[in-house]
Amino acid sequence: MVTHTQSARTGQRERAGEASGIAERSRPGLGQRLGGFLERSWRPFALLAALFVAWWGVTAAELVEPYLVPSPGNTFDAIAARPEYFWEHTWTTTYETVLGFVIAIAVGVVAAVAMVQSSTLEKTLYPLLLFAQVIPKIAIAPLFVVWLGFGLGPKILVAVLMAFFPVVISMVTGLKSVDPEMLQLSSTMGAKSGQTFWKIRFPASLPHLFSGLKVAATMAVTGAVVGEFVGADAGLGFVILQANGNLDTPVLFAGLLIMSLLGVLLFVLVEWLEQLLLPWHASRRDEGASTTL
Amino acid sequence: MAGYAVEIDDVTVRFRSKKRDVTALADVTMHVEPGEFVSIVGPSGCGKSTLLKLSSGLLPASKGDVRLFGEPVNGPRKDIGYVFQKAALLEWRSARKNILLQAEMRKMPAKEAAARADELIEMTGLSGFEDALPHELSGGMQQRVALCRALLHRPPVLLMDEPFGALDALTREQMNVELRRIWQETGTTVLLVTHSIAEAVYLSDQVVMISARPGTVAGVVDVNLPVERDYGPTMAEPEFAKATRHIRDHLGAAAAAE
Ligand SMILES: Nc1ncnc2c1ncn2[C@@H]1O[C@H](COP(=O)(O)OP(=O)(O)OP(=O)(O)O)[C@@H](O)[C@H]1O
Ligand SMILES: [Mg+2]
C-alpha cells in the first residue's frame, strides 16, 4: 500500500510541467538505433552461429567423408585461395539479380496499376501471367539462350520472370484493398482520379507490395542462377557447375554460401527500405509505442 | 426555387445483387432548410446511411429526385462535408495531415487551410496530437479528426453518419455540446444519423423518423427547444422529455407493428 502511494506520487512529480500527460520525445540517435537493431536481430545471428558450429562439429568429428562435406575451414580456404575469381563471379550474379529485380518491380507495378484500372485488361493479362508463372523456368531458360545468346540477357530475363509474379499479385491485392469509404470520401472532396491514386490508393498498397518484394528478392537470385546453369561462362551458377564437374566440394560449398548470403542481403535490404519508407506500417505491426513504466 | 438546402422528392433506392433485391428506401420525401440541423433516427438497416449517400450523390436514386440547393444531384457532390460511420483516416498521415487532405484535394490555398486546421484542432481539443498517427489515437479522437476534416472547407452541408457511435457516454455528451456550438458558429446545414434519441433531440431542430425496411418517413418531430441549449438543463426540460417520448413511442410502435 505504502509503496503504491509513493510511486504514484513520484509519478506525479515527474509529470509536473508536462501539459496534460504528453511528453515530447527526441528522436533516437544513431547509437541508440544501432543498439535497438542489435537487440532485435541477435537471435538469427545466434542461430546462424549455431548452425556454423554444427557444420564445423560434423566435419571435425569426421562423421562424413571430407569430399562430400568440406569443413568450414576448407571452404573459406577455397575462397581465400582465389579471391578475385569469387569476387568477379559474385559480382556478375549480383548484377543480374539486382537488374532483374528492379526490372521486375518496374514492370510488375505498372502492370498491376493497369490491371486495376481496367478489368478487361485484367481478365486478359491474368491467364498470361499465370501461364508465365507456372511454366518451369529451368525448362524455358535454354530457349532464352537460343534467342539471346550467352550474355547477361537470358539470366536477367529468367530473374525478371521469377520475381515478376509476386510483385504483380501483391500490388494488385494492395491496390484493391483500399477501404471503399476512403474512395467515396475522396470523391466528396472533388478529387481527380490521379489525386486519389497518388494520395490514397498507391500509399495504401505499399505494405502489400513490400511483402511481395520480399518474396521477389529471393526469387530473383534463384532466377539469375537458373539462367547461369543453362549456359554461362560467369556467375555463381557457373562456379557451382564447374566445381561440381571437378568434384571440388569446397568451391561448390563456397559458391552456395555466397549465393545464400546474396539472397539474404537483398531480403534485408528490402526490409530496411520498408522500415524507412513505411514507418507508420512498421510501428503499427510491432506496436511501436510501447508503454513505459 | 433554391429554397431548400437538401431536397429529397419521392425517392426510392433499390439494391440489386445476385441473390436478392433490397428496397432500402421507398417513396421518401424530405426537405431541409438552409442552416437547419436535422437528425435521422430509425432501426438498424432501415436505410439511414443510404439516405446520406443519396444526398451527397455517392449513390444514385432508383426513382425520384435529389437536389442540393436547387441543383439536381447526379454524381458525387463536393460542396458537402462527410463524416462516415467509421473514421476512415489514412494510416500513414498524422492527424493534422489527415485533416489537410481535404485542402490538398480541393487545392485550397495552403496558408488559409493551415490556419483553419489549427483552429479546428484547437476547437475539438486535439492540440498536442497533431502529429500523432491514427493508430496512436483513441477511437473518439479519430472521430474528431474525421470531423475536423469534414469541416475544413466550411461546407454548406455537413452529412454525419453515426459519428459518435464509438464513443463513451461522457465523451459523446461533450462532442454533442461541441457539435452544437460548431453548428451555431458556422451556420451549416447538418444531416445527422444517430441511434441515440437523446442526442437527436438535444442537437436538432427537427428529427426525421424512418421506419424499418423498406425505409419510409414514419414521422417528423419538431424540437421546440431554445437555440441556446446547456446540456444538463436541456435534458431536464419538459419539451425534451416530450420529444424523446414521442420518438420512442413512434419507433416502438413501428417495431411492434412488424
Ligand atoms: N451496397 C449495398 N448493396 C446491397 N444492399 C445494400 C447496400 N448498402 C445497403 N444495402 C441494404 O440497404 C439497407 C439499408 O442499409 P443502410 O446501410 O442504409 O442501413 P442503416 O439504416 O444505415 O443501418 P445501420 O443503422 O445499421 O447503419 C440494408 O438492408 C442493406 O442490406
Ligand atoms: Mg448506417
Coordinates of C-alpha atoms and ligand atoms in Angstrom, one line a residue:
Chain A
M1 CA 0.0 0.0 0.0
V2 CA 2.7 2.4 1.1
T3 CA 4.9 1.8 -1.9
H4 CA 1.9 2.2 -4.1
T5 CA 1.2 5.7 -2.9
Q6 CA 4.8 6.6 -3.0
S7 CA 5.3 5.5 -6.6
A8 CA 2.1 7.3 -7.6
R9 CA 3.5 10.5 -6.0
T10 CA 6.8 10.2 -7.8
G11 CA 4.9 9.7 -11.0
Q12 CA 3.1 12.9 -10.3
R13 CA 6.3 14.8 -9.6
E14 CA 7.9 13.5 -12.8
R15 CA 4.9 14.7 -14.8
A16 CA 4.9 18.1 -13.3
G17 CA 5.4 20.6 -16.1
E18 CA 4.1 18.4 -18.8
A19 CA 0.9 19.6 -20.3
S20 CA -1.9 17.0 -19.9
G21 CA 0.3 14.0 -19.8
I22 CA 2.0 14.4 -23.1
A23 CA 5.8 14.5 -23.2
E24 CA 7.6 15.1 -26.4
R25 CA 10.4 12.6 -27.1
S26 CA 13.5 13.4 -29.0
R27 CA 14.5 11.2 -32.0
P28 CA 16.7 8.4 -31.1
G29 CA 20.4 8.9 -32.0
L30 CA 22.4 6.6 -34.3
G31 CA 23.9 4.7 -31.4
Q32 CA 20.5 4.1 -29.9
R33 CA 19.1 2.9 -33.1
L34 CA 22.0 0.6 -33.8
G35 CA 21.6 -0.8 -30.3
G36 CA 17.9 -1.4 -31.0
F37 CA 18.7 -3.1 -34.2
L38 CA 21.2 -5.4 -32.5
E39 CA 18.8 -6.2 -29.7
R40 CA 16.1 -7.1 -32.2
S41 CA 18.2 -9.2 -34.5
W42 CA 20.8 -11.0 -32.4
R43 CA 18.7 -14.2 -32.5
P44 CA 19.0 -15.0 -36.2
F45 CA 22.7 -14.3 -35.9
A46 CA 22.9 -16.7 -32.9
L47 CA 21.1 -19.3 -34.9
L48 CA 23.5 -18.8 -37.8
A49 CA 26.4 -19.2 -35.5
A50 CA 24.9 -22.4 -34.0
L51 CA 24.5 -23.9 -37.5
F52 CA 28.0 -23.0 -38.3
V53 CA 29.3 -24.7 -35.2
A54 CA 27.2 -27.7 -36.0
W55 CA 28.8 -27.8 -39.5
W56 CA 32.2 -27.4 -38.0
G57 CA 31.5 -30.1 -35.5
V58 CA 30.2 -32.6 -38.0
T59 CA 33.3 -32.2 -40.2
A60 CA 35.8 -32.0 -37.4
A61 CA 34.5 -35.3 -35.9
E62 CA 34.7 -36.8 -39.5
L63 CA 31.2 -38.0 -39.4
V64 CA 31.1 -37.7 -43.2
E65 CA 33.7 -38.0 -45.8
P66 CA 35.5 -34.6 -46.4
Y67 CA 35.0 -34.9 -50.1
L68 CA 31.2 -35.0 -49.5
V69 CA 31.0 -32.2 -46.9
P70 CA 34.1 -30.0 -46.7
S71 CA 34.9 -28.3 -43.4
P72 CA 34.2 -24.6 -42.9
G73 CA 38.0 -24.1 -42.9
N74 CA 38.4 -25.7 -46.3
T75 CA 35.5 -23.8 -47.7
F76 CA 37.0 -20.4 -46.6
D77 CA 40.4 -21.5 -47.8
A78 CA 38.9 -22.1 -51.2
I79 CA 37.6 -18.6 -51.3
A80 CA 40.8 -17.2 -49.9
A81 CA 42.9 -19.0 -52.5
R82 CA 41.2 -17.2 -55.4
P83 CA 39.5 -14.1 -54.1
E84 CA 39.3 -12.3 -57.5
Y85 CA 37.7 -15.4 -59.0
F86 CA 34.9 -15.4 -56.4
W87 CA 34.6 -11.6 -56.4
E88 CA 34.2 -11.5 -60.2
H89 CA 31.6 -14.2 -60.4
T90 CA 29.7 -12.9 -57.3
W91 CA 29.6 -9.5 -58.9
T92 CA 28.2 -11.0 -62.2
T93 CA 25.4 -12.8 -60.3
T94 CA 24.7 -9.7 -58.1
Y95 CA 24.4 -7.6 -61.2
E96 CA 22.0 -10.0 -62.9
T97 CA 19.9 -10.4 -59.8
V98 CA 19.6 -6.7 -59.0
L99 CA 18.9 -5.7 -62.5
G100 CA 16.3 -8.5 -62.9
F101 CA 14.7 -7.5 -59.6
V102 CA 14.5 -3.8 -60.5
I103 CA 13.0 -4.6 -63.9
A104 CA 10.5 -6.9 -62.3
I105 CA 9.4 -4.2 -59.9
A106 CA 9.0 -1.6 -62.6
V107 CA 7.1 -3.9 -65.0
G108 CA 5.1 -5.5 -62.2
V109 CA 3.9 -2.3 -60.6
V110 CA 3.0 -0.8 -64.0
A111 CA 1.1 -4.0 -65.0
A112 CA -0.7 -4.1 -61.6
V113 CA -1.8 -0.5 -61.9
A114 CA -3.0 -1.1 -65.5
M115 CA -4.9 -4.2 -64.4
V116 CA -6.6 -2.5 -61.6
Q117 CA -7.6 0.4 -63.8
S118 CA -9.2 -1.8 -66.5
S119 CA -11.0 -5.1 -65.7
T120 CA -10.8 -6.1 -69.4
L121 CA -7.1 -5.8 -69.2
E122 CA -7.0 -7.7 -66.0
K123 CA -9.1 -10.6 -67.5
T124 CA -6.8 -10.7 -70.5
L125 CA -3.5 -10.5 -68.6
Y126 CA -4.2 -12.8 -65.7
P127 CA -4.1 -16.1 -67.6
L128 CA -1.0 -15.0 -69.3
L129 CA 0.7 -14.1 -66.0
L130 CA -0.4 -17.4 -64.5
F131 CA 1.0 -19.2 -67.5
A132 CA 4.3 -17.4 -67.2
Q133 CA 4.4 -18.3 -63.6
V134 CA 3.6 -22.0 -63.7
I135 CA 5.9 -22.8 -66.6
P136 CA 9.2 -24.2 -65.2
K137 CA 11.8 -21.6 -65.7
I138 CA 14.6 -24.2 -66.0
A139 CA 12.7 -25.6 -69.0
I140 CA 12.4 -22.4 -70.9
A141 CA 15.8 -21.0 -70.0
P142 CA 17.6 -22.9 -72.8
L143 CA 15.2 -21.2 -75.2
F144 CA 16.2 -17.8 -73.9
V145 CA 19.8 -18.8 -74.5
V146 CA 19.0 -19.7 -78.1
W147 CA 17.2 -16.3 -78.5
L148 CA 19.5 -14.0 -76.6
G149 CA 22.9 -15.8 -76.6
F150 CA 25.3 -16.5 -73.8
G151 CA 25.4 -13.0 -72.4
L152 CA 23.5 -11.4 -69.5
G153 CA 20.3 -11.3 -71.4
P154 CA 18.8 -14.7 -70.6
K155 CA 19.9 -14.6 -66.9
I156 CA 18.2 -11.3 -66.4
L157 CA 15.1 -12.5 -68.2
V158 CA 14.8 -15.5 -66.0
A159 CA 15.3 -13.4 -62.9
V160 CA 12.6 -11.0 -64.1
L161 CA 10.2 -13.8 -64.9
M162 CA 10.6 -15.4 -61.4
A163 CA 10.4 -12.1 -59.5
F164 CA 7.6 -10.6 -61.6
F165 CA 4.7 -12.7 -60.4
P166 CA 4.8 -11.9 -56.6
V167 CA 5.2 -8.2 -57.4
V168 CA 2.1 -8.1 -59.6
I169 CA 0.0 -10.2 -57.3
S170 CA 0.9 -8.3 -54.2
M171 CA 0.5 -4.9 -55.9
V172 CA -2.9 -5.8 -57.4
T173 CA -4.1 -7.0 -54.0
G174 CA -2.8 -3.8 -52.4
L175 CA -4.5 -1.5 -54.8
K176 CA -7.7 -3.3 -54.4
S177 CA -7.6 -3.5 -50.6
V178 CA -8.3 0.3 -50.2
D179 CA -11.3 1.0 -48.0
P180 CA -14.1 1.8 -50.4
E181 CA -15.3 4.5 -48.0
M182 CA -11.9 6.2 -48.3
L183 CA -12.5 6.4 -52.1
Q184 CA -16.0 7.7 -51.6
L185 CA -14.6 10.3 -49.2
S186 CA -12.1 11.3 -51.9
S187 CA -14.9 11.8 -54.4
T188 CA -16.8 14.1 -52.0
M189 CA -13.6 16.2 -51.9
G190 CA -13.8 16.5 -55.7
A191 CA -10.5 14.7 -56.2
K192 CA -9.3 13.8 -59.6
S193 CA -8.5 10.1 -60.2
G194 CA -4.8 11.0 -60.3
Q195 CA -5.0 12.7 -56.9
T196 CA -6.9 9.7 -55.5
F197 CA -4.3 7.4 -56.9
W198 CA -1.2 9.2 -55.5
K199 CA -2.6 10.3 -52.2
I200 CA -4.7 7.2 -51.3
R201 CA -4.5 4.1 -53.5
F202 CA -0.8 4.0 -54.0
P203 CA 0.4 4.6 -50.5
A204 CA -2.3 2.2 -49.2
S205 CA -1.0 -0.6 -51.4
L206 CA 2.7 -0.3 -50.3
P207 CA 2.6 -2.6 -47.4
H208 CA 1.2 -5.3 -49.7
L209 CA 3.8 -4.5 -52.3
F210 CA 6.6 -4.9 -49.8
S211 CA 5.5 -8.3 -48.7
G212 CA 5.6 -9.3 -52.4
L213 CA 9.0 -7.7 -52.9
K214 CA 10.5 -9.8 -50.1
V215 CA 9.4 -13.0 -51.9
A216 CA 10.5 -11.5 -55.2
A217 CA 14.0 -10.6 -53.9
T218 CA 14.8 -14.2 -53.1
M219 CA 13.2 -15.4 -56.4
A220 CA 15.4 -13.0 -58.4
V221 CA 18.6 -14.7 -57.0
T222 CA 17.2 -18.1 -57.9
G223 CA 16.3 -16.9 -61.4
A224 CA 19.7 -15.5 -62.1
V225 CA 21.4 -18.7 -61.0
V226 CA 19.0 -20.8 -63.0
G227 CA 19.9 -18.7 -66.0
E228 CA 23.5 -19.3 -65.4
F229 CA 23.1 -23.1 -65.1
V230 CA 21.7 -23.3 -68.6
G231 CA 24.6 -21.6 -70.3
A232 CA 27.1 -19.2 -68.9
D233 CA 30.8 -18.6 -68.6
A234 CA 30.4 -16.4 -65.5
G235 CA 28.4 -16.1 -62.3
L236 CA 28.0 -18.2 -59.2
G237 CA 25.8 -20.7 -61.1
F238 CA 28.8 -21.3 -63.4
V239 CA 31.1 -21.6 -60.4
I240 CA 28.9 -24.3 -58.9
L241 CA 28.5 -26.2 -62.1
Q242 CA 32.2 -26.2 -62.8
A243 CA 33.1 -27.2 -59.2
N244 CA 30.5 -30.0 -59.5
G245 CA 32.2 -31.3 -62.6
N246 CA 35.6 -31.3 -60.9
L247 CA 34.2 -32.8 -57.7
D248 CA 35.6 -29.8 -56.0
T249 CA 33.2 -29.6 -53.0
P250 CA 34.9 -26.8 -51.1
V251 CA 34.5 -24.4 -54.1
L252 CA 30.9 -25.7 -54.5
F253 CA 30.1 -25.0 -50.9
A254 CA 31.7 -21.6 -51.2
G255 CA 29.5 -20.8 -54.1
L256 CA 26.4 -22.0 -52.3
L257 CA 27.3 -19.9 -49.2
I258 CA 27.9 -16.7 -51.2
M259 CA 24.7 -17.3 -53.1
S260 CA 22.6 -17.7 -50.0
L261 CA 24.2 -14.7 -48.5
L262 CA 23.3 -12.7 -51.6
G263 CA 19.7 -13.6 -51.2
V264 CA 19.6 -12.8 -47.5
L265 CA 21.3 -9.5 -48.1
L266 CA 18.8 -8.5 -50.8
F267 CA 16.0 -9.5 -48.5
V268 CA 17.4 -7.5 -45.6
L269 CA 17.8 -4.5 -47.9
V270 CA 14.1 -4.7 -48.9
E271 CA 13.1 -4.9 -45.3
W272 CA 15.2 -2.0 -44.4
L273 CA 13.7 0.1 -47.2
E274 CA 10.3 -0.9 -45.9
Q275 CA 11.0 0.4 -42.5
L276 CA 12.5 3.6 -44.0
L277 CA 9.6 4.3 -46.3
L278 CA 6.6 2.9 -44.3
P279 CA 7.4 3.8 -40.7
W280 CA 3.7 4.0 -40.0
H281 CA 3.2 0.4 -41.0
A282 CA 6.2 -1.0 -39.2
S283 CA 5.4 0.8 -36.0
R284 CA 1.9 -0.5 -36.2
R285 CA 3.0 -4.0 -36.8
D286 CA 5.3 -4.3 -33.9
E287 CA 3.4 -2.0 -31.6
G288 CA 6.0 0.8 -31.9
A289 CA 4.5 2.8 -29.0
S290 CA 5.4 0.6 -26.1
T291 CA 4.1 1.6 -22.7
T292 CA 6.6 2.8 -20.3
L293 CA 6.7 2.1 -16.6
Chain B
M1 CA -36.5 27.6 -56.3
A2 CA -33.4 27.4 -54.3
G3 CA -35.3 27.5 -51.1
Y4 CA -34.1 24.2 -49.6
A5 CA -30.6 23.1 -48.8
V6 CA -31.5 19.4 -49.3
E7 CA -34.5 18.2 -51.2
I8 CA -35.4 14.6 -51.5
D9 CA -38.5 14.1 -53.6
D10 CA -40.4 10.8 -53.7
V11 CA -37.1 8.8 -53.8
T12 CA -36.8 5.0 -53.9
V13 CA -33.5 3.2 -53.7
R14 CA -33.2 -0.4 -54.7
F15 CA -30.1 -2.5 -54.3
R16 CA -29.7 -5.2 -56.8
S17 CA -27.4 -8.1 -56.1
K18 CA -27.1 -11.7 -57.4
K19 CA -29.1 -13.2 -54.5
R20 CA -31.7 -10.6 -53.8
D21 CA -33.2 -7.2 -54.5
V22 CA -33.4 -5.0 -51.4
T23 CA -35.6 -1.9 -51.4
A24 CA -33.7 0.3 -48.9
L25 CA -35.8 3.4 -49.2
A26 CA -39.3 3.7 -50.6
D27 CA -41.0 7.0 -51.6
V28 CA -39.1 9.1 -49.2
T29 CA -39.7 12.8 -49.3
M30 CA -37.7 15.2 -47.1
H31 CA -36.9 18.9 -47.2
V32 CA -34.2 20.6 -45.2
E33 CA -33.9 24.4 -44.9
P34 CA -30.5 26.0 -45.1
G35 CA -28.9 26.2 -41.7
E36 CA -31.2 23.6 -40.2
F37 CA -30.0 20.8 -38.0
V38 CA -31.9 17.6 -38.9
S39 CA -31.4 14.2 -37.3
I40 CA -32.4 10.9 -38.8
V41 CA -33.3 8.1 -36.5
G42 CA -34.6 4.6 -37.2
P43 CA -33.9 0.9 -36.7
S44 CA -30.7 -0.7 -38.0
G45 CA -30.8 -1.4 -41.7
C46 CA -33.7 1.0 -42.4
G47 CA -31.7 3.0 -44.9
K48 CA -30.2 5.9 -42.9
S49 CA -26.7 5.6 -44.4
T50 CA -28.3 5.1 -47.8
L51 CA -30.1 8.4 -47.3
L52 CA -26.9 10.3 -46.6
K53 CA -25.1 8.7 -49.5
L54 CA -28.0 9.6 -51.7
S55 CA -27.9 13.3 -50.6
S56 CA -24.2 13.5 -51.4
G57 CA -24.5 11.8 -54.8
L58 CA -22.5 8.8 -53.8
L59 CA -25.5 6.6 -54.6
P60 CA -28.0 7.2 -57.4
A61 CA -31.7 7.1 -56.8
S62 CA -33.7 4.3 -58.5
K63 CA -36.6 6.7 -58.7
G64 CA -37.3 10.3 -57.7
D65 CA -35.2 13.5 -57.5
V66 CA -32.5 14.7 -55.1
R67 CA -31.5 18.3 -55.1
L68 CA -28.9 20.2 -53.2
F69 CA -29.6 24.0 -53.1
G70 CA -32.0 23.5 -56.0
E71 CA -29.4 21.8 -58.2
P72 CA -30.1 18.2 -59.2
V73 CA -27.6 15.7 -57.7
N74 CA -26.2 13.3 -60.2
G75 CA -22.7 12.1 -59.2
P76 CA -20.6 12.9 -56.2
R77 CA -21.0 16.4 -54.9
K78 CA -18.1 18.3 -53.4
D79 CA -20.0 21.1 -51.7
I80 CA -20.5 18.9 -48.7
G81 CA -18.6 17.6 -45.7
Y82 CA -19.0 13.9 -45.0
V83 CA -18.3 12.0 -41.7
F84 CA -18.5 8.3 -42.2
Q85 CA -19.7 5.7 -39.7
K86 CA -16.0 4.7 -39.4
A87 CA -13.4 7.4 -39.1
A88 CA -11.8 6.4 -42.4
L89 CA -8.4 8.0 -41.8
L90 CA -5.3 7.4 -43.8
E91 CA -3.0 5.4 -41.6
W92 CA 0.2 6.9 -42.8
R93 CA -0.8 10.5 -42.3
S94 CA -0.7 12.3 -39.0
A95 CA -3.9 13.8 -37.5
R96 CA -3.1 17.2 -39.0
K97 CA -2.2 15.8 -42.4
N98 CA -5.4 13.8 -42.4
I99 CA -7.4 16.9 -41.8
L100 CA -5.4 18.7 -44.5
L101 CA -6.2 16.0 -47.1
Q102 CA -9.4 17.9 -47.7
A103 CA -7.4 21.0 -48.6
E104 CA -5.0 19.2 -50.8
M105 CA -7.7 17.5 -52.8
R106 CA -9.5 20.8 -53.3
K107 CA -6.3 22.7 -53.9
M108 CA -7.2 25.2 -51.3
P109 CA -4.6 27.9 -50.5
A110 CA -2.1 26.3 -48.1
K111 CA -1.9 29.2 -45.7
E112 CA -5.6 29.5 -45.3
A113 CA -6.0 25.8 -44.9
A114 CA -3.3 25.5 -42.3
A115 CA -4.9 28.3 -40.2
R116 CA -8.3 26.7 -40.5
A117 CA -6.9 23.3 -39.5
D118 CA -5.2 24.9 -36.4
E119 CA -8.5 26.5 -35.4
L120 CA -10.4 23.2 -35.7
I121 CA -7.7 21.2 -33.9
E122 CA -7.9 23.7 -31.1
M123 CA -11.7 23.7 -31.1
T124 CA -12.0 19.9 -30.9
G125 CA -9.4 19.5 -28.3
L126 CA -6.8 17.7 -30.4
S127 CA -4.0 20.0 -29.5
G128 CA -0.8 18.1 -28.8
F129 CA -1.8 15.2 -31.1
E130 CA -1.4 17.0 -34.4
D131 CA 1.5 14.8 -35.5
A132 CA 0.2 11.5 -34.0
L133 CA -0.7 8.7 -36.4
P134 CA -4.3 7.4 -36.4
H135 CA -3.3 4.2 -34.6
E136 CA -1.9 6.3 -31.8
L137 CA -5.3 8.0 -31.3
S138 CA -8.3 6.8 -29.3
G139 CA -11.5 6.0 -31.2
G140 CA -13.0 9.2 -30.1
M141 CA -10.0 11.2 -31.2
Q142 CA -10.0 9.6 -34.6
Q143 CA -13.7 10.6 -35.0
R144 CA -12.8 14.1 -34.0
V145 CA -10.1 14.2 -36.7
A146 CA -12.7 13.0 -39.2
L147 CA -15.0 15.8 -38.0
C148 CA -12.3 18.4 -38.5
R149 CA -11.6 17.1 -42.0
A150 CA -15.2 17.4 -42.9
L151 CA -15.4 21.0 -41.6
L152 CA -12.1 22.3 -43.0
H153 CA -13.6 23.7 -46.2
R154 CA -16.6 25.2 -44.4
P155 CA -19.1 23.1 -46.3
P156 CA -22.6 24.5 -46.7
V157 CA -23.9 21.0 -45.9
L158 CA -22.5 18.6 -43.3
L159 CA -23.5 14.9 -43.5
M160 CA -22.7 12.8 -40.5
D161 CA -23.3 9.1 -40.2
E162 CA -23.3 8.0 -36.6
P163 CA -20.1 10.0 -35.9
F164 CA -20.2 9.3 -32.2
G165 CA -21.3 5.7 -32.2
A166 CA -17.9 4.5 -30.9
L167 CA -17.6 7.0 -28.0
D168 CA -18.2 6.5 -24.3
A169 CA -21.3 8.3 -22.9
L170 CA -19.3 11.2 -21.4
T171 CA -17.2 12.0 -24.4
R172 CA -20.3 11.7 -26.5
E173 CA -22.0 14.3 -24.5
Q174 CA -19.0 16.6 -24.8
M175 CA -18.9 16.0 -28.5
N176 CA -22.7 16.8 -28.7
V177 CA -22.1 20.1 -27.0
E178 CA -19.1 20.8 -29.2
L179 CA -21.1 20.0 -32.4
R180 CA -24.0 22.2 -31.3
R181 CA -21.5 25.0 -30.8
I182 CA -19.8 24.4 -34.1
W183 CA -23.1 24.4 -35.9
Q184 CA -24.1 27.6 -34.3
E185 CA -20.8 29.3 -35.2
T186 CA -20.7 28.1 -38.8
G187 CA -24.4 28.1 -39.7
T188 CA -24.1 25.0 -41.9
T189 CA -26.9 22.7 -42.7
V190 CA -26.5 19.4 -40.8
L191 CA -27.9 16.0 -41.5
L192 CA -27.0 13.7 -38.7
V193 CA -27.7 9.9 -38.5
T194 CA -27.8 8.6 -35.0
H195 CA -29.1 5.8 -32.8
S196 CA -29.4 7.9 -29.8
I197 CA -32.8 9.6 -29.4
A198 CA -31.4 12.0 -26.7
E199 CA -28.6 13.0 -29.0
A200 CA -31.0 13.6 -31.8
V201 CA -33.4 15.8 -29.7
Y202 CA -30.6 17.8 -28.0
L203 CA -28.9 18.7 -31.3
S204 CA -31.7 19.1 -33.8
D205 CA -34.4 21.5 -35.0
Q206 CA -36.1 18.5 -36.5
V207 CA -35.9 14.7 -36.1
V208 CA -36.9 12.5 -39.0
M209 CA -38.0 9.0 -38.1
I210 CA -37.5 6.3 -40.7
S211 CA -39.5 3.0 -40.5
A212 CA -37.9 -0.4 -40.8
R213 CA -37.1 -1.7 -44.3
P214 CA -38.3 -0.6 -46.8
G215 CA -37.4 2.7 -45.2
T216 CA -40.2 5.4 -45.3
V217 CA -40.6 8.6 -43.4
A218 CA -42.6 7.5 -40.4
G219 CA -42.9 10.9 -39.0
V220 CA -41.2 14.2 -38.3
V221 CA -40.8 15.8 -34.9
D222 CA -40.1 19.5 -34.5
V223 CA -38.0 20.2 -31.4
N224 CA -39.2 23.3 -29.7
L225 CA -36.2 23.9 -27.5
P226 CA -34.4 27.3 -27.3
V227 CA -31.4 27.9 -29.5
E228 CA -29.1 28.2 -26.5
R229 CA -29.0 24.7 -25.1
D230 CA -27.0 23.9 -22.0
Y231 CA -26.6 20.2 -21.8
G232 CA -27.9 19.5 -18.2
P233 CA -30.8 22.0 -18.1
T234 CA -32.0 21.0 -21.6
M235 CA -32.2 17.4 -20.6
A236 CA -34.5 18.4 -17.7
E237 CA -36.8 20.5 -19.9
P238 CA -40.4 19.1 -20.3
E239 CA -40.2 19.7 -24.0
F240 CA -37.1 17.5 -24.2
A241 CA -38.9 14.7 -22.4
K242 CA -42.0 15.1 -24.6
A243 CA -40.0 14.9 -27.8
T244 CA -37.9 11.9 -26.8
R245 CA -41.0 10.1 -25.5
H246 CA -42.8 10.9 -28.8
I247 CA -39.9 9.5 -30.9
R248 CA -39.5 6.4 -28.7
D249 CA -43.2 5.6 -28.8
H250 CA -43.3 6.1 -32.5
L251 CA -40.3 3.9 -33.3
G252 CA -41.5 1.4 -30.7
A253 CA -44.9 1.3 -32.3
A254 CA -43.4 0.8 -35.7
A255 CA -41.3 -2.1 -34.4
A256 CA -44.4 -3.6 -32.7
A257 CA -46.4 -3.4 -35.9
E258 CA -43.7 -5.5 -37.7
Ligands
LIG1 N1 -24.2 -1.6 -51.3 C1 -25.3 -2.3 -51.0 N2 -25.6 -3.4 -51.7 C2 -26.7 -4.1 -51.3 N3 -27.5 -3.8 -50.3 C3 -27.2 -2.7 -49.6 C4 -26.1 -1.9 -49.9 N4 -26.0 -0.9 -49.0 C5 -27.0 -1.1 -48.1 N5 -27.8 -2.1 -48.5 C6 -29.0 -2.6 -47.9 O1 -29.9 -1.5 -47.7 C7 -30.4 -1.5 -46.4 C8 -30.2 -0.2 -45.7 O2 -28.8 0.0 -45.5 P1 -28.2 1.2 -44.7 O3 -26.8 1.0 -44.6 O4 -28.7 2.4 -45.3 O5 -28.9 1.0 -43.2 P2 -28.7 1.9 -41.9 O6 -30.0 2.4 -41.6 O7 -27.6 2.9 -42.1 O8 -28.3 0.8 -40.9 P3 -27.4 1.0 -39.6 O9 -28.1 1.8 -38.6 O10 -27.2 -0.4 -39.1 O11 -26.1 1.6 -40.1 C9 -29.9 -2.7 -45.7 O12 -30.9 -3.6 -45.6 C10 -28.8 -3.2 -46.5 O13 -28.8 -4.6 -46.6
MG2 MG -25.6 3.1 -41.3

